[in-house]
Each structure stands twice: as C-alpha cells, then as structure tokens.
Coordinates of C-alpha atoms and ligand atoms in Angstrom, one line a residue:
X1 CA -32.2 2.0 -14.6
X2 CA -33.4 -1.5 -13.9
X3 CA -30.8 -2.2 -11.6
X4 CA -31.2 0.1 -8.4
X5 CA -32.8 -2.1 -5.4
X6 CA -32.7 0.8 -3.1
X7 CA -35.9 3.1 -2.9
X8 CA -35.4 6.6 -3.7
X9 CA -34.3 8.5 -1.4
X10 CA -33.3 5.8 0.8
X11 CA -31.0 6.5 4.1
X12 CA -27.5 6.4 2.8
X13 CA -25.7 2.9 3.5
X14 CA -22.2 1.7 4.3
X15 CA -21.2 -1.9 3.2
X16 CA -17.5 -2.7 4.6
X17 CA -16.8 -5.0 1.4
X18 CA -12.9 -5.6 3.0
X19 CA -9.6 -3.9 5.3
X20 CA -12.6 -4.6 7.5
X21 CA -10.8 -6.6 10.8
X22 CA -7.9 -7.0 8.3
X23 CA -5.7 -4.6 6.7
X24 CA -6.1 -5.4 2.8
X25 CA -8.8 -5.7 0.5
X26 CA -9.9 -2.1 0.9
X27 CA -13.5 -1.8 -0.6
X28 CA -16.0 0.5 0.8
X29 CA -19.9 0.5 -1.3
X30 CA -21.5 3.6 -0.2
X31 CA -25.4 3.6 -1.2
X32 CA -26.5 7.6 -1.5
X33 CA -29.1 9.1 -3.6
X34 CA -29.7 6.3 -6.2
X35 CA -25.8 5.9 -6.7
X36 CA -23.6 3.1 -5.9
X37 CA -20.1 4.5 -5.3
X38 CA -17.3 2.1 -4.5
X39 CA -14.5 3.7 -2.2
X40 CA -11.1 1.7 -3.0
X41 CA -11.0 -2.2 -4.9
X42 CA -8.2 -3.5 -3.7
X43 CA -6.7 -6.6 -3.6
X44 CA -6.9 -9.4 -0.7
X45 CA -3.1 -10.4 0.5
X46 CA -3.6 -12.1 3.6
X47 CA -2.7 -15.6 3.2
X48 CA -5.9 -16.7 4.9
X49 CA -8.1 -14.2 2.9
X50 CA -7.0 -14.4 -0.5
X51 CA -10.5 -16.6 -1.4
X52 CA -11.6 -13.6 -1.0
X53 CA -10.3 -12.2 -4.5
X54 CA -12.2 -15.5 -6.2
X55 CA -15.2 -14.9 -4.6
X56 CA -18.0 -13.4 -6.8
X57 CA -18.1 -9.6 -5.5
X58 CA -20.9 -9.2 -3.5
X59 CA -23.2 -6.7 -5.6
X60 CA -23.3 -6.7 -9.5
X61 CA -20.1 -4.7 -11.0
X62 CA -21.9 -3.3 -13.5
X63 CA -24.2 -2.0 -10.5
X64 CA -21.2 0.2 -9.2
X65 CA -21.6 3.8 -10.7
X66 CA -18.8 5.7 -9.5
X67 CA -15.5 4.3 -8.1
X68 CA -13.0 6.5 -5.9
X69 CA -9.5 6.0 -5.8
X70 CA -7.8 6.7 -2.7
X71 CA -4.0 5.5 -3.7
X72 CA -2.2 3.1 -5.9
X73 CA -1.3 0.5 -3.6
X74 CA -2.4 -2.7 -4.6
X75 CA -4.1 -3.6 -1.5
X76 CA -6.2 -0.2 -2.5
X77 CA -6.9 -1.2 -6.3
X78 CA -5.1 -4.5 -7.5
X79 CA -8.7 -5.6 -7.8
X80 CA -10.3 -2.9 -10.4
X81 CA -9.3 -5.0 -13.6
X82 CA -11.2 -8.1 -11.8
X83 CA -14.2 -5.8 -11.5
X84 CA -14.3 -4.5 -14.7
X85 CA -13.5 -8.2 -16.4
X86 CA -17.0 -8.9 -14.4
X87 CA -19.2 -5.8 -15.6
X88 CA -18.1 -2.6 -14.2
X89 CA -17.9 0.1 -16.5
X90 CA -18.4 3.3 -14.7
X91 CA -15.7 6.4 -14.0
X92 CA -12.3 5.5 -11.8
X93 CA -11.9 8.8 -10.5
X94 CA -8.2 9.5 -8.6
X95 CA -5.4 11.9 -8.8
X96 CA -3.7 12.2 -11.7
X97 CA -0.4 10.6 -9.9
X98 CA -2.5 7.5 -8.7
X99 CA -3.8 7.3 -12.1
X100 CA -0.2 6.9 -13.3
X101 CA 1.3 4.7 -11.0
X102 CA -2.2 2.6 -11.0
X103 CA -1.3 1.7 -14.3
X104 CA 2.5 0.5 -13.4
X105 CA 0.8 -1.4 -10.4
X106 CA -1.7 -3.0 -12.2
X107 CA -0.1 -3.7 -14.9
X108 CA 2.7 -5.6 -13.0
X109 CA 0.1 -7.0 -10.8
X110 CA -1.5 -8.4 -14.1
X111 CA 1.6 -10.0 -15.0
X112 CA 1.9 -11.8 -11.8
X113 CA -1.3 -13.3 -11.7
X114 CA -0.8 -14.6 -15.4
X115 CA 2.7 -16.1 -13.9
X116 CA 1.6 -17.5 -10.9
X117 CA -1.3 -19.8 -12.2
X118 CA 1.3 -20.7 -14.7
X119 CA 3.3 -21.6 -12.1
X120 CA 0.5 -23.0 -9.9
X121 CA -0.9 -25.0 -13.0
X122 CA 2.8 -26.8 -13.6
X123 CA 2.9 -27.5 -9.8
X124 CA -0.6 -28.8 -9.2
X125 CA -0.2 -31.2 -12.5
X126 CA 3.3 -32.6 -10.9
X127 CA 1.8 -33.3 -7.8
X128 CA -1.5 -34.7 -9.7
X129 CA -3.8 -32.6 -7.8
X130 CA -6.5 -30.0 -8.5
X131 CA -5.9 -26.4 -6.2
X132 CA -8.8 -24.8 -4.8
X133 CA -8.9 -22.1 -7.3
X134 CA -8.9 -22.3 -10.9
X135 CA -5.0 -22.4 -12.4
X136 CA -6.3 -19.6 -14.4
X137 CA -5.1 -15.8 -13.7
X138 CA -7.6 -13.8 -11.5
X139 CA -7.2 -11.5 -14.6
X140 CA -4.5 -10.1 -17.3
X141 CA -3.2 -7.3 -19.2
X142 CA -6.1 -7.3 -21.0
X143 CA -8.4 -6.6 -18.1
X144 CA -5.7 -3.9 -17.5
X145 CA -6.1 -2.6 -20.9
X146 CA -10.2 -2.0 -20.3
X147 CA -9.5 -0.5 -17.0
X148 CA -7.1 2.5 -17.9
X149 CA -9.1 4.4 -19.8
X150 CA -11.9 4.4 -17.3
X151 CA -9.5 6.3 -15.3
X152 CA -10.5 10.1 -14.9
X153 CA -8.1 12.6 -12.7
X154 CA -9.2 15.0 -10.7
X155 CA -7.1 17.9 -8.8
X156 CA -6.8 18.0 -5.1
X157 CA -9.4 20.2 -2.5
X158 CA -11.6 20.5 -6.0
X159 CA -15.6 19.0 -5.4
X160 CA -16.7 16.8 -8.2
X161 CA -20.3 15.8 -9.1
X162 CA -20.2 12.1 -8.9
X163 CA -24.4 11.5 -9.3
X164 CA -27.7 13.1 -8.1
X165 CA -26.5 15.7 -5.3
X166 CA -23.5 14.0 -4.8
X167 CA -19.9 15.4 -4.9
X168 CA -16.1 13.9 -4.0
X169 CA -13.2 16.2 -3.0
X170 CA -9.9 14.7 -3.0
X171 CA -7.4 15.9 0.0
X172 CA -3.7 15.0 0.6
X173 CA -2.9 12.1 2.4
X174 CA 0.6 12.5 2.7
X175 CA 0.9 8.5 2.4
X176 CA 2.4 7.9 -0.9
X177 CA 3.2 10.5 -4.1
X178 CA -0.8 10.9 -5.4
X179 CA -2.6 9.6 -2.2
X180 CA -5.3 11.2 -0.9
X181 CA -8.0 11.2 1.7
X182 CA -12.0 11.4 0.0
X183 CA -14.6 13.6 1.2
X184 CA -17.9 12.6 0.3
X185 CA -20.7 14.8 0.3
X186 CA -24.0 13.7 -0.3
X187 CA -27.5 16.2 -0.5
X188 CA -27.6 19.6 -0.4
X189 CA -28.4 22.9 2.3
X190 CA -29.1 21.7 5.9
X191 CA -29.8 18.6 4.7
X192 CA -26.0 18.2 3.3
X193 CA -24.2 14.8 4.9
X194 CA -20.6 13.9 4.5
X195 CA -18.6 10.7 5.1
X196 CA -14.4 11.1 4.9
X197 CA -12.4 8.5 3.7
X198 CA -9.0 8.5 5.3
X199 CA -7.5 6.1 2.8
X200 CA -4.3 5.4 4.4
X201 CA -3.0 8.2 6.5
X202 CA 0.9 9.3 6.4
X203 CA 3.0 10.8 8.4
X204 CA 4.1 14.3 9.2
X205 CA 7.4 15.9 8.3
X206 CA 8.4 13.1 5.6
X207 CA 11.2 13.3 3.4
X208 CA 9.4 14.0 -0.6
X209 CA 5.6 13.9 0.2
X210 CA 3.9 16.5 1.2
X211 CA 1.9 16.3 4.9
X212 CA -1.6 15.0 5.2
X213 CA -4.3 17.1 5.3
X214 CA -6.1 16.5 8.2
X215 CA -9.7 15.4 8.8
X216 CA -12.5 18.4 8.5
X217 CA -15.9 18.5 8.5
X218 CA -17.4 15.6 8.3
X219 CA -20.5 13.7 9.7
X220 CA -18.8 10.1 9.3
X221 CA -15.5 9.2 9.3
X222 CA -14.1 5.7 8.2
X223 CA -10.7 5.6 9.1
X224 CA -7.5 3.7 8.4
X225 CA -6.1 1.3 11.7
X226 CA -3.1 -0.2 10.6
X227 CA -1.1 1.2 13.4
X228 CA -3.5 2.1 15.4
X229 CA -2.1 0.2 18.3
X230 CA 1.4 1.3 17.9
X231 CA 4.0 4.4 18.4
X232 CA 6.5 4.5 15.5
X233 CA 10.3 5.4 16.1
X234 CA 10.8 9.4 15.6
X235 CA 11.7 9.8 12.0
X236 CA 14.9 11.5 13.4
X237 CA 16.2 8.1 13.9
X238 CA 15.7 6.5 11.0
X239 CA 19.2 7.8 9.6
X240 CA 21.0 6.4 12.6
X241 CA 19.6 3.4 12.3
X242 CA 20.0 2.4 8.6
X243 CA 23.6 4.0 9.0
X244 CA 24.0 1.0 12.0
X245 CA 22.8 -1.5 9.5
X246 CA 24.9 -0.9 7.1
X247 CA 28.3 -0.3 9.1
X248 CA 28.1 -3.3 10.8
X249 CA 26.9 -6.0 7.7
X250 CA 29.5 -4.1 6.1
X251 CA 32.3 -5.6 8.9
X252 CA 30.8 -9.0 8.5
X253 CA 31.2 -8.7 4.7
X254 CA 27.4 -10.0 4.0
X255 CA 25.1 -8.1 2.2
X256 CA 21.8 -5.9 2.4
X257 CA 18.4 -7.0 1.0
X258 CA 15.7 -4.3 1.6
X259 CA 12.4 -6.1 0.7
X260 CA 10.6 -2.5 -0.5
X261 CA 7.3 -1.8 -2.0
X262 CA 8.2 -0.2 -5.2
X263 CA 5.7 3.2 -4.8
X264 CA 7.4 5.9 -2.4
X265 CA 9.2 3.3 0.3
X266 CA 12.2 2.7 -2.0
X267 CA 12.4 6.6 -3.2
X268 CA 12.4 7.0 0.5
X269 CA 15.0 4.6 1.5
X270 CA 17.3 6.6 -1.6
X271 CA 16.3 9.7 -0.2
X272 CA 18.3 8.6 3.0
X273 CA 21.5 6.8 1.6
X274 CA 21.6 9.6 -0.7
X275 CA 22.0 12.1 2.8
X276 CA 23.9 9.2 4.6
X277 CA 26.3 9.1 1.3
X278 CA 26.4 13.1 1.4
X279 CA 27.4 12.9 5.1
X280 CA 30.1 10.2 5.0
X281 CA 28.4 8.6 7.5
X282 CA 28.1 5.0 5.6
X283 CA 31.1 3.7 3.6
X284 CA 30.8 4.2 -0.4
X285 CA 28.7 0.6 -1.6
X286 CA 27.1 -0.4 -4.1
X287 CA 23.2 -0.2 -3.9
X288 CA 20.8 -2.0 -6.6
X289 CA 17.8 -1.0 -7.5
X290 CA 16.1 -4.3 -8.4
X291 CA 12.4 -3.7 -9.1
X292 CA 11.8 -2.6 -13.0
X293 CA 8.8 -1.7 -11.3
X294 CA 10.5 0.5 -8.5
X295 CA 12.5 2.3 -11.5
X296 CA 9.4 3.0 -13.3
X297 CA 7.9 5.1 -10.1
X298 CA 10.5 6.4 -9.8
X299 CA 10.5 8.6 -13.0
X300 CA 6.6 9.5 -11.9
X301 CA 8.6 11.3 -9.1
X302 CA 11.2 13.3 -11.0
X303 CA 8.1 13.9 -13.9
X304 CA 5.7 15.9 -11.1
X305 CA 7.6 17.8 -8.3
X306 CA 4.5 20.2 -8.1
X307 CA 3.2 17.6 -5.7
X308 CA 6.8 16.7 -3.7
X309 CA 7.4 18.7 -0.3
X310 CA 9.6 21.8 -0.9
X311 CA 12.9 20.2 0.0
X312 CA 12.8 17.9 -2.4
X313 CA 11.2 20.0 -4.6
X314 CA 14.9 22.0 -3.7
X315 CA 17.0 19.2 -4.4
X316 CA 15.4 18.2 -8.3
X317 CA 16.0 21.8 -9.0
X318 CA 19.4 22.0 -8.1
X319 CA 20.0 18.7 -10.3
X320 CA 20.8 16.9 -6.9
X321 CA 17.9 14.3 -7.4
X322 CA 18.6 11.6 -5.0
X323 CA 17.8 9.3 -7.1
X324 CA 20.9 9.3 -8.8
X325 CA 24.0 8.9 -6.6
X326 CA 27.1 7.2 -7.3
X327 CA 27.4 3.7 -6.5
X328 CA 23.3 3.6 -7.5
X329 CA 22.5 0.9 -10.1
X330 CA 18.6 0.9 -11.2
X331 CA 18.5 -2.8 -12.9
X332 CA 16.2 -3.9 -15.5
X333 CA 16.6 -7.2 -16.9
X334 CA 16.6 -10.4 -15.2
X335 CA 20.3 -11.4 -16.4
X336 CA 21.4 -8.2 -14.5
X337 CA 19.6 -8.9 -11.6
X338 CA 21.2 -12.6 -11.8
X339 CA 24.5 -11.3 -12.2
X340 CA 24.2 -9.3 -8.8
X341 CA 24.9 -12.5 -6.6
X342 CA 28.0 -13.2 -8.3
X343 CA 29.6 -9.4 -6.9
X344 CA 31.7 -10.0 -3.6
X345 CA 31.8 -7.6 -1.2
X346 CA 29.3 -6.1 0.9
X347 CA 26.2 -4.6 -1.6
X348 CA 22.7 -3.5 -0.8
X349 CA 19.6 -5.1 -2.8
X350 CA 16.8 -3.4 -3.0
X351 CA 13.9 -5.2 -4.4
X352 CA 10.3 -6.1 -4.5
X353 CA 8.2 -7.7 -3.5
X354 CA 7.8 -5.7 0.0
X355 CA 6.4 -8.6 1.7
X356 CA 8.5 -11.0 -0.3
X357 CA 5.1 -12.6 -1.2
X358 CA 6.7 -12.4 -5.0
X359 CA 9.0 -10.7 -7.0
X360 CA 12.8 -10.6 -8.0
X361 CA 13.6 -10.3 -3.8
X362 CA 13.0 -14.1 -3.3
X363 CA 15.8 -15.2 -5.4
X364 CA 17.9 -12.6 -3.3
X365 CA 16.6 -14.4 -0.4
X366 CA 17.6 -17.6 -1.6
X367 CA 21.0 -16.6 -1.8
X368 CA 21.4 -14.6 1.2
X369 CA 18.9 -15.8 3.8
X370 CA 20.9 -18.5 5.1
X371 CA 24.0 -16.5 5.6
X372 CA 25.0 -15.0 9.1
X373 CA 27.2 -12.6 7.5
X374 CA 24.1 -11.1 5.3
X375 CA 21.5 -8.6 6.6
X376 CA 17.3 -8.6 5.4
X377 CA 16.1 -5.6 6.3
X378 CA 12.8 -4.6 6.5
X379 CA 11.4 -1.2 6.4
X380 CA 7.7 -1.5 5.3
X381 CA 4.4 -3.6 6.7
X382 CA 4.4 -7.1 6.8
X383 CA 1.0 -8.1 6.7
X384 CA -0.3 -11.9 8.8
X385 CA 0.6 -14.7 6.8
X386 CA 3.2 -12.9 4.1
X387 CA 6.9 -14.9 4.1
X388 CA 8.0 -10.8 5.4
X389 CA 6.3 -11.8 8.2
X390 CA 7.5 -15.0 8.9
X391 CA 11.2 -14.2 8.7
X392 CA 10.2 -10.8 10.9
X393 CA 8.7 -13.4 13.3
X394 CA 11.8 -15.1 13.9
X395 CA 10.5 -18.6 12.2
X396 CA 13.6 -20.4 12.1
X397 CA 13.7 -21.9 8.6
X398 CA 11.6 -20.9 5.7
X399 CA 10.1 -22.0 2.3
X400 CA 11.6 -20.3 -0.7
X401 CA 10.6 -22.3 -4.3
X402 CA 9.7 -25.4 -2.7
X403 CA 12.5 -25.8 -0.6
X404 CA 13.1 -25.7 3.1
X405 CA 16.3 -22.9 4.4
X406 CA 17.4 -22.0 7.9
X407 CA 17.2 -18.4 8.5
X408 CA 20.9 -17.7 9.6
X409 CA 20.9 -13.7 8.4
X410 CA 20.8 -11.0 10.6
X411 CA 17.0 -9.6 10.7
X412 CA 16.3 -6.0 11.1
X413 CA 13.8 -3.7 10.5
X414 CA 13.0 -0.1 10.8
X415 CA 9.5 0.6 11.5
X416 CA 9.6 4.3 10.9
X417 CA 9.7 3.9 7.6
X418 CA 6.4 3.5 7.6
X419 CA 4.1 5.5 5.6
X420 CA 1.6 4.6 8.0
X421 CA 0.5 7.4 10.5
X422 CA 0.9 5.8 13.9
X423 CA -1.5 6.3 16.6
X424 CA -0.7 9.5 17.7
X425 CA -0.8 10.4 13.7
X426 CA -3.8 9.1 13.2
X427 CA -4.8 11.4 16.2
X428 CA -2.9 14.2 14.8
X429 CA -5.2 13.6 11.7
X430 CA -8.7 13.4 13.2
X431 CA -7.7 16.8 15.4
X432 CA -8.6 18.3 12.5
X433 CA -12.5 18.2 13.2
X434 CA -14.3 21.4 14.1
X435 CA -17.2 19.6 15.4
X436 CA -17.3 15.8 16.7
X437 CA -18.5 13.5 13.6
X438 CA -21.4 11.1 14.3
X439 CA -19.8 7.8 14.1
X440 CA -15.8 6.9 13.5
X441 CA -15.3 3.6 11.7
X442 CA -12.5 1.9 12.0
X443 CA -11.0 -0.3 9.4
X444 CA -7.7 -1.0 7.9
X445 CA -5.9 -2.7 10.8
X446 CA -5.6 -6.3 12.3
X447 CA -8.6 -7.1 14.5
X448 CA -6.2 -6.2 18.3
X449 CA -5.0 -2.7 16.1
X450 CA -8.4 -1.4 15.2
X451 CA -10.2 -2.2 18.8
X452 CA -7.3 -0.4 20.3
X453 CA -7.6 2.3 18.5
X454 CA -11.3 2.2 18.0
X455 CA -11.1 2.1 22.3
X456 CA -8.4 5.2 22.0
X457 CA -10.8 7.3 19.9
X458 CA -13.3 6.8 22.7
X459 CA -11.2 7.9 25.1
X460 CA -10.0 11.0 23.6
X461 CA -12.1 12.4 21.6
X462 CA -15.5 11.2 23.4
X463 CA -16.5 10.4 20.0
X464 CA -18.7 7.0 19.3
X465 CA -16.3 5.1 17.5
X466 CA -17.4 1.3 15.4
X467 CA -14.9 -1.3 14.2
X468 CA -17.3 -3.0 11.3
X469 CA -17.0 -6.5 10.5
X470 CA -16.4 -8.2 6.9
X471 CA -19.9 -7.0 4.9
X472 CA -21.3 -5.3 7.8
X473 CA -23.9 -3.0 6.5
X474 CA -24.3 0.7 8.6
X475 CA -27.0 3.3 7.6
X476 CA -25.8 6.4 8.2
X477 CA -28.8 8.3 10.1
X478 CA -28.7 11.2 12.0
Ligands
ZN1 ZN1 -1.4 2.3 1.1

C-alpha cells in the first residue's frame, strides 16, 4: 500500500475529474477512508473537450480502488477501457443491465476509435500534416476485453462494502434500462456520512423504465444539470407530435431520419409508433432500424422485464412486444443499410449516432439532408459542438465526409423524449430528502444550465448549492 498520499483518516475529498461546467466526461474521484473510488469514467464528446480523453488522467489508474457505474452511456463509461489500458485493475461495480449493455457500448465504442484514427491517419497523410493527437486509437477491443471481466453486478437498494467502512447502494434512476442513482456511505454510527450520486436522473411516468427513485438521506448530493434550465414538453404530447411529423413528410413524399442513441431512446421512439400504428393515427411505413448496435439493446430489453415498468412488462407477456411491428425492419449489414436509399416512398431511418458525431446516420444524412421534401428529426441531446447540434441550430450548410451540403430538410425535434429529468424533475427528485443535505453540487449541465439550476436550488430548497469547476477539489466537512 505504497500508493495512498492521503493520511489516514483524512476528511473525505471530492475531485470533479469532468460533466463539471459541461455535460460529458462524467468522472467523480471520491477520497474516503484510505480508498480511492471513482464515480462514472466517461468519455469527453464536446468538440472543444475531446483533449481531454488524451490527456494523462489526473491520479494514477492503478491508484483507483473501486469504480461505480452509474449507466451505460458512453459519456458515463466510454473511457473505462482507456483507464484500465493505463493501470487500473480494481472492481467495476454496476447493475447487472449496465454491465450488459456496457459491454455492447464499449465494445462499439472500441470499434470506432480503431476506425476513426484509421480514418484520421489516411486523411492527415493526404493532406501531409501531423494532427494533434496520435493517429492511434484512444484504445481497442482488446482494452475492452481486460475491462469486462472486471465488471461485478450488484442488485438495486442492496449496500455493498466497497473498502474500510465504506459501502455503495445502487437506486433506480429511471434514466435508461439498468441506470441508477449511487449512495455512498462512508464511516460508521453517528459518525456515518453519505454523498448521492444522481447519475443522470429520468423522468416520471415513461413508457418501459421504471420511475426514479428519489433522493434520500444524504449529507452531500452531486447532482445531474443537463436540463436544469429548462421545462420539457408533457410526455402526453410526444404522440401528437411524432404523429405531425410523420403525416406531413409523408405528404411531401421525403423521408424520416431519427438520429437516436441506441440504449432506451430508440426502444422508446418503437414504443410509440408501435401505439401510433395500433391507433391508426400514422399511415402504415416502413421504419428501419439501422443501428446493429440499437438491435443488440434491444434484445437486453426483451431478456430482463423484471426491471421494465408494468405496462410493458403487460405487453412482452401478451407477445405484443413493440419491438416487433409490421412494417419494422431491424438492419444489420452495411449492404442493407445501403440498399435503404434506393426505396421510394416516404420511410423512416432510425440510426445512430444520436448526435450524428459517427455512425451509419451520416450516410443517411448525406442523402437526405439536402432535400426539402425529407424530415431529420431529433429526439435526444445534442451536446455544443456535435454536427446534431449544428443542424438543430439552423447552420445553413454542413460538413458531411469532407464535403460542404445546404441543409434544405425540414428540422424537427421533440425534446420530450428526453431521458433527462427537467428542472422540475430534478426537483421532483431532490424532494425526496428528509432533512436538507450539507452541500448540492451541481454538474452535468452547460455552464448557463447548472448556475440556473444551482440558483433554483437556492431558491427553493434554501439549500447551499456549488457548481464545481473542471478538477475542483471539495472536502466534505461537517
Ligand atoms: Zn446518460
């Protein structure tokens, strides 16, 4: 044990290690009793921060102990094999769900990486220059390989020893299938602190996931942001909405392409067509399913209903999975999702990458972006400096592989979709206390989204609430 800098029995310390004035990159080191726990290892995606992922991670891996999985969003994990390449070799404790779907994620994820500094490596040597980060992958499926087994599940509202004193008790987030707020408790008697977790915080009466569980006694809080400054559309709408979409880019003969994260957004966006279908409100089309990834998750779903909400827990029963309509095609190989664009007639695509930062939906773009007839629809986050958010933003033209292309679609998008809690949610969620916490930290949102609803906390609650910066360090003292 040569490695601990801390003195014993230190005061326990907070490092915000990312999501910290931005929303991705969610790493959390908590420094309790001897023990260095890491709370989420996600990924950077902000255009501006992805140096971040190269940089050399600010404590040794191998110094980590314990990591704690909150979900298997990349943003949340894409950055465990990285961490492991570079030393760490502790437990990976989640949910059994996240544990499954982490390994779909990363291994996709992996798969990228190799491609892109294949990709970056062909363009940099055209143009006879030298990037700013190695042409090599930030890691690969082998990485991904030593990273799975470290993986150990643990059941929901169940305390786990994690080190001297120190448990972790996993609670429902309600965000996406497996997700789950952490409760950490450190010390024992009177003496007994706890910091919660939020991870990312969902939403109440969703279709398939189950509703968050919400905050409880805890002394510190760090909690998610991302919409902190915002009030989502009632989820009562959503139908009417998508319904609109497709009606009217059905008159104009284009076609649909839903840019969906492949965990829970596009078994959500099923979910509906299958009730729109069911209701004859939305004409009989053709709806692709072009993310092998998407189709993987998607049999996670239909393999563990003990942890979908009771109506669609209802539906799988009765054989009436909505993730089989007619008119549903779940592609898998490149040449099918080629042979897509040569169908006439209105279709809908759905495919990933969410934020079209990668992934089969750019080719979809390519072919659809510039036509006023077509619809892109977008139904999940589209974080600063993603091409998502450029086309949200109205830029007139954009750059797909290299090449310029006006954006003549039609642009919609249905924010309550969102697996995101809005602020009332998140509100909703931190009701839950008994007794006021010590300190609220709030992370996970842009820089305006975090003050606002650091400011919001402070209003309503009267509780003392911190919006950390990038590596700020916070002991938590009473
Ligand atoms: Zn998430």
């Amino acid at each position: 044990m040569t490695r601990k800098t801390a003195q014993p029995a230190a005061t326990p310390r907070l490092t915000f290690l990312g999501a910290a004035q931005n929303v991705t990159g969610s790493r959390y080191l908590l420094e309790a009793g001897g023990s260095r726990i890491l709370v989420d290892c996600g990924l950077y995606q902000e255009r501006d921060l992805l140096a971040r992922n190269w940089d050399p991670f600010p404590v040794p891996p191998a110094s980590i102990d314990t990591l704690l999985l909150t979900h298997a969003h990349v943003d949340h994990c894409g950055y465990l094999p990285r961490l492991v390449h570079d030393g760490f070799h502790g437990r990976i404790l989640s949910t059994q769900v996240t544990a499954e779907i982490a390994a779909i994620v990363l291994t996709d994820s992996a798969k990228l990486q190799v491609e892109d500094a294949g990709y970056k490596r062909k363009r940099h040597a055209r143009e006879k220059r030298i990037g700013a980060h190695p042409e090599v992958p930030l890691y690969t499926l082998d990485d991904v390989a030593a990273t799975l087994p470290l993986f150990e599940p643990v059941a929901y509202d169940t305390p786990v020893a994690i080190g001297a004193g120190i448990t972790a008790e996993f609670r429902e987030a309600g965000h996406i299938l497996g997700s789950s707020s952490i409760l950490v408790g450190i010390g024992s008697g009177a003496a007994r602190r706890t910091v919660l977790f939020s991870g990312d915080v969902g939403r109440w009466d969703k279709p398939l996931l189950n509703d968050p569980v919400a905050a409880a006694g805890a002394d510190w809080i760090v909690v998610e942001s991302t919409y902190g400054d915002r009030l989502h559309e009632q989820t009562g709408q959503i139908k009417e909405h998508l319904a609109a979409v497709i009606t009217e880019t059905r008159r104009r003969g284009g076609n649909i392409i839903v840019p969906s994260f492949a965990l829970e957004r596009t078994q959500e966006v099923l979910w509906y067509l299958n009730e729109l279908i069911g209701l004859k409100r939305i004409p009989h089309l053709l709806v692709f399913v072009d993310s092998p990834m998407a189709v993987r998750v998607t049999d996670v779903f239909e393999k563990h209903p003990e942890i979908l909400d009771e109506q669609m827990r209802a539906l799988l029963a009765n054989h009436a999975s909505p993730f089989h309509f007619s008119g549903l095609k779940l592609v898998r190989t490149v040449q099918q999702s080629k042979a897509i664009n040569l169908i006439s007639g209105t279709v809908m695509i759905i495919a990933g990458a969410g934020m079209c930062n990668g992934g089969r939906v750019k080719h979809h773009l390519e072919s659809n972006i510039s036509r006023p007839e077509s619809t892109v629809l977008f139904v999940g986050y589209q974080a600063v400096g993603t091409l998502g958010r450029q086309i949200l933003d109205g830029r007139p033209e954009i750059r797909l592989y290299g090449q310029m292309h006006p954006v003549r679609a039609k642009i919609e998008n249905i924010p309550g979709f969102s697996a995101h809690a809005d602020r009332d949610e998140l509100t909703r969620w931190l009701s839950g206390m008994q007794q006021p916490p010590r300190r609220v930290f709030v992370t996970h949102g842009e820089p305006e989204a975090s003050a606002a609803f650091a400011k919001h906390v402070g209003e309503h609650f009267g509780w003392q609430a911190h919006v950390p910066a990038y590596q700020e360090t916070v002991l938590l003292e009473d």
